[in-house]
Tab-separated table of C-alpha atoms in Angstrom:
chain	number	residue	atom	x	y	z
A	1065	UNK	CA	108.810	101.894	134.755
A	1066	UNK	CA	111.883	99.408	134.454
A	1067	UNK	CA	109.086	96.823	134.015
A	1068	UNK	CA	107.405	98.771	131.020
A	1069	UNK	CA	110.902	99.460	128.622
A	1070	UNK	CA	111.435	95.714	129.198
A	1071	UNK	CA	108.063	94.528	127.995
A	1072	UNK	CA	108.007	97.794	125.771
A	1073	UNK	CA	111.442	96.000	124.253
A	1074	UNK	CA	110.598	92.534	124.101
A	1075	UNK	CA	106.882	92.869	122.959
A	1076	UNK	CA	108.885	95.328	119.817
A	1077	UNK	CA	111.601	92.503	119.461
A	1078	UNK	CA	109.137	89.801	119.233
A	1079	UNK	CA	107.212	90.730	116.785
A	1080	UNK	CA	110.327	92.400	114.329
A	1081	UNK	CA	112.712	89.466	114.901
A	1082	UNK	CA	110.844	86.381	112.301
A	1083	UNK	CA	111.888	88.316	108.874
A	1084	UNK	CA	108.826	87.546	106.764
A	1085	UNK	CA	107.437	88.831	103.050
A	1086	UNK	CA	107.921	92.292	104.961
A	1087	UNK	CA	111.274	91.689	105.785
A	1088	UNK	CA	112.399	90.045	102.864
A	1089	UNK	CA	111.513	92.916	100.713
A	1090	UNK	CA	112.845	95.769	102.804
A	1091	UNK	CA	116.619	93.229	102.939
A	1092	UNK	CA	115.824	93.468	98.716
A	1093	UNK	CA	114.909	96.906	98.424
A	1094	UNK	CA	117.501	98.628	100.334
A	1095	UNK	CA	120.390	95.954	98.268
A	1096	UNK	CA	118.381	98.208	94.839
A	1097	UNK	CA	118.547	101.030	96.725
A	1098	UNK	CA	120.940	102.704	98.980
A	1099	UNK	CA	121.044	102.403	102.650
A	1100	UNK	CA	119.458	105.901	103.656
A	1101	UNK	CA	116.011	103.939	100.933
A	1102	UNK	CA	116.022	100.953	102.629
A	1103	UNK	CA	116.004	102.795	106.769
A	1104	UNK	CA	113.106	104.826	105.641
A	1105	UNK	CA	111.637	101.886	104.823
A	1106	UNK	CA	112.774	100.401	107.702
A	1107	UNK	CA	111.451	102.881	109.641
A	1108	UNK	CA	107.907	102.930	108.136
A	1109	UNK	CA	107.571	99.374	109.443
A	1110	UNK	CA	109.012	100.159	112.885
A	1111	UNK	CA	106.337	103.229	112.848
A	1112	UNK	CA	103.882	100.946	112.241
A	1113	UNK	CA	104.631	98.305	114.781
A	1114	UNK	CA	104.987	101.641	117.519
A	1115	UNK	CA	101.707	102.764	115.693
A	1116	UNK	CA	99.837	99.494	116.869
A	1117	UNK	CA	101.315	98.958	120.192
A	1118	UNK	CA	100.217	102.713	121.202
A	1119	UNK	CA	97.069	102.053	119.639
A	1120	UNK	CA	96.741	98.353	121.954
A	1121	UNK	CA	97.920	99.876	124.876
A	1122	UNK	CA	95.788	102.690	124.723
A	1123	UNK	CA	92.117	100.837	123.527
A	1124	UNK	CA	92.813	97.575	125.268
A	1125	UNK	CA	90.921	94.655	124.365
A	1126	UNK	CA	88.056	95.837	123.517
A	1127	UNK	CA	90.475	95.715	119.792
A	1128	UNK	CA	90.209	92.186	119.681
A	1129	UNK	CA	86.281	91.975	118.343
A	1130	UNK	CA	86.537	94.805	116.143
A	1131	UNK	CA	89.793	94.239	113.703
A	1132	UNK	CA	88.972	90.517	114.100
A	1133	UNK	CA	85.883	90.623	111.533
A	1134	UNK	CA	88.615	92.534	109.214
A	1135	UNK	CA	91.731	90.563	109.864
A	1136	UNK	CA	91.315	88.475	107.064
A	1137	UNK	CA	90.691	90.821	103.742
A	1138	UNK	CA	93.339	92.399	105.494
A	1139	UNK	CA	96.198	89.855	105.416
A	1140	UNK	CA	95.107	89.253	101.250
A	1141	UNK	CA	95.621	92.396	100.913
A	1142	UNK	CA	99.418	93.241	102.254
A	1143	UNK	CA	99.896	90.024	100.265
A	1144	UNK	CA	98.410	90.616	97.246
A	1145	UNK	CA	100.447	94.365	97.712
A	1146	UNK	CA	103.471	92.446	97.850
A	1147	UNK	CA	103.384	89.937	95.148
A	1148	UNK	CA	102.612	92.850	92.879
A	1149	UNK	CA	106.263	94.653	93.638
A	1150	UNK	CA	107.685	91.149	93.922
A	1151	UNK	CA	106.389	91.182	89.857
A	1152	UNK	CA	107.165	94.460	89.279
A	1153	UNK	CA	110.765	94.633	90.398
A	1154	UNK	CA	111.676	90.766	88.673
A	1155	UNK	CA	109.959	91.570	85.223
A	1156	UNK	CA	112.621	94.895	85.906
A	1157	UNK	CA	115.603	92.965	86.506
A	1158	UNK	CA	114.222	90.087	83.231
A	1159	UNK	CA	113.564	93.898	81.101
A	1160	UNK	CA	117.561	94.869	81.971
A	1161	UNK	CA	119.178	91.932	81.504
A	1162	UNK	CA	117.834	91.683	78.621
A	1163	UNK	CA	118.601	94.287	76.845
A	1164	UNK	CA	115.753	96.657	77.086
A	1165	UNK	CA	118.066	99.768	76.630
A	1166	UNK	CA	115.123	101.726	74.443
A	1167	UNK	CA	113.265	101.435	78.024
A	1168	UNK	CA	114.134	103.846	80.332
A	1169	UNK	CA	114.896	102.406	83.760
A	1170	UNK	CA	112.528	102.599	86.061
A	1171	UNK	CA	114.247	105.802	88.723
A	1172	UNK	CA	113.934	103.341	92.685
A	1173	UNK	CA	111.718	104.872	94.991
A	1174	UNK	CA	112.791	107.789	96.966
A	1175	UNK	CA	112.777	107.426	101.057
A	1176	UNK	CA	109.568	109.259	101.364
A	1177	UNK	CA	108.145	106.844	99.057
A	1178	UNK	CA	109.656	104.166	100.968
A	1179	UNK	CA	108.678	105.134	103.947
A	1180	UNK	CA	105.024	105.304	103.990
A	1181	UNK	CA	104.849	102.054	101.157
A	1182	UNK	CA	106.178	100.064	103.947
A	1183	UNK	CA	104.138	101.672	106.806
A	1184	UNK	CA	101.035	101.145	104.994
A	1185	UNK	CA	102.433	97.103	103.818
A	1186	UNK	CA	102.588	96.891	107.600
A	1187	UNK	CA	99.827	98.497	108.656
A	1188	UNK	CA	97.762	96.188	106.789
A	1189	UNK	CA	98.877	93.502	109.288
A	1190	UNK	CA	96.279	93.851	111.466
A	1191	UNK	CA	97.254	90.577	113.900
A	1192	UNK	CA	99.594	93.098	115.455
A	1193	UNK	CA	97.924	95.152	117.382
A	1194	UNK	CA	95.807	91.683	118.329
A	1195	UNK	CA	99.826	90.787	119.813
A	1196	UNK	CA	100.522	93.851	121.318
A	1197	UNK	CA	96.719	94.260	122.717
A	1198	UNK	CA	97.790	90.273	124.361
A	1199	UNK	CA	101.045	90.704	125.427
A	1200	UNK	CA	99.286	94.012	127.614
A	1201	UNK	CA	96.359	92.645	128.693
A	1202	UNK	CA	96.867	88.579	128.949
A	1203	UNK	CA	100.799	88.410	130.660
A	1204	UNK	CA	103.778	89.712	129.516
A	1205	UNK	CA	103.752	93.461	131.199
A	1206	UNK	CA	100.054	94.026	131.610
A	1207	UNK	CA	100.358	95.729	134.973
A	1208	UNK	CA	104.280	97.526	133.848
A	1209	UNK	CA	102.125	99.276	130.543
A	1210	UNK	CA	98.383	99.973	131.854
A	1211	UNK	CA	99.517	101.562	135.091
A	1212	UNK	CA	99.469	104.735	134.314
A	1213	UNK	CA	100.070	107.450	131.483
A	1214	UNK	CA	103.962	107.476	131.782
A	1215	UNK	CA	103.939	104.018	131.315
A	1216	UNK	CA	102.479	102.926	129.142
A	1217	UNK	CA	104.314	106.170	126.825
A	1218	UNK	CA	107.217	104.034	127.995
A	1219	UNK	CA	105.981	100.288	126.613
A	1220	UNK	CA	105.203	102.406	123.339
A	1221	UNK	CA	108.831	103.857	123.046
A	1222	UNK	CA	110.349	101.162	123.651
A	1223	UNK	CA	108.859	98.208	121.358
A	1224	UNK	CA	109.450	101.403	118.655
A	1225	UNK	CA	113.042	101.424	119.590
A	1226	UNK	CA	113.568	98.327	119.440
A	1227	UNK	CA	111.424	96.858	116.053
A	1228	UNK	CA	113.007	99.962	114.595
A	1229	UNK	CA	116.673	99.102	115.749
A	1230	UNK	CA	116.318	95.443	113.733
A	1231	UNK	CA	114.883	96.712	111.401
A	1232	UNK	CA	117.615	98.996	110.375
A	1233	UNK	CA	119.593	95.982	111.122
A	1234	UNK	CA	117.940	93.874	108.156
A	1235	UNK	CA	118.214	97.252	105.952
A	1236	UNK	CA	121.792	97.174	107.007
A	1237	UNK	CA	122.946	93.493	106.068
A	1238	UNK	CA	120.392	94.418	102.281
A	1239	UNK	CA	123.339	97.181	101.601
A	1240	UNK	CA	126.032	94.917	101.966
A	1241	UNK	CA	124.770	92.506	99.789
A	1242	UNK	CA	123.750	94.880	97.124
A	1243	UNK	CA	127.642	96.677	97.434
A	1244	UNK	CA	128.733	92.778	97.234
A	1245	UNK	CA	126.452	92.191	94.068
A	1246	UNK	CA	127.552	95.130	91.829
A	1247	UNK	CA	127.614	93.409	88.445
A	1248	UNK	CA	124.852	92.671	86.184
A	1249	UNK	CA	124.675	89.170	87.036
A	1250	UNK	CA	124.551	89.140	90.852
A	1251	UNK	CA	122.064	91.990	90.495
A	1252	UNK	CA	119.708	89.506	88.518
A	1253	UNK	CA	120.414	87.063	90.913
A	1254	UNK	CA	119.582	89.397	93.322
A	1255	UNK	CA	116.061	90.684	92.603
A	1256	UNK	CA	115.065	87.313	90.885
A	1257	UNK	CA	115.712	85.015	94.390
A	1258	UNK	CA	114.437	87.861	96.527
A	1259	UNK	CA	111.199	88.271	95.110
A	1260	UNK	CA	110.558	84.696	94.760
A	1261	UNK	CA	111.211	84.586	98.594
A	1262	UNK	CA	109.107	87.518	99.324
A	1263	UNK	CA	106.815	85.937	96.831
A	1264	UNK	CA	106.203	82.125	98.774
A	1265	UNK	CA	106.521	84.637	102.132
A	1266	UNK	CA	103.051	86.074	100.383
A	1267	UNK	CA	101.104	83.458	99.688
A	1268	UNK	CA	101.928	81.843	103.063
A	1269	UNK	CA	99.640	84.745	104.460
A	1270	UNK	CA	96.666	83.789	102.002
A	1271	UNK	CA	97.068	80.264	103.015
A	1272	UNK	CA	97.514	80.206	106.550
């Protein structure tokens, strides 16, 4: 059981720690809204990672040939969604900077909407389930995570907990950034800088 726990933690951190477009969007979202909204968004990312860990532990290597044909289109879809969110954020920030007082400022996303949005974006990346399947069946924790139902449950729970802890750390950083840059110029720079970073990382998804 300890081996399943360690394997799950390593797998969860392994997929969560490399900060890509989703992580950058999470930080920017929290900086613009609140820690509560960011925490819900972070749990959306972790829920997707946990679901893919569960699918990998239950389904195993038979998933790979099924997912490979759709991996490219789903990755493109994820990148396009992130680009659209970045464009919307940048447009809103520039309008506020230009003094468009007549146009009401768009309401920030609710915690539930933030959770569902980040859950959906993360689920569009089928490479995550292939990553977990490779770990479960190809080496890292194979015996621990596939030997019985309880061990698989421990593996999945540990992977979710690891991902959640990292995503919540990113959200906390975003909340601190939002508090530090509360003036109009700081908010503008934060919005434009974060959207540019997310856009660059999303484009990398398209060209990789």
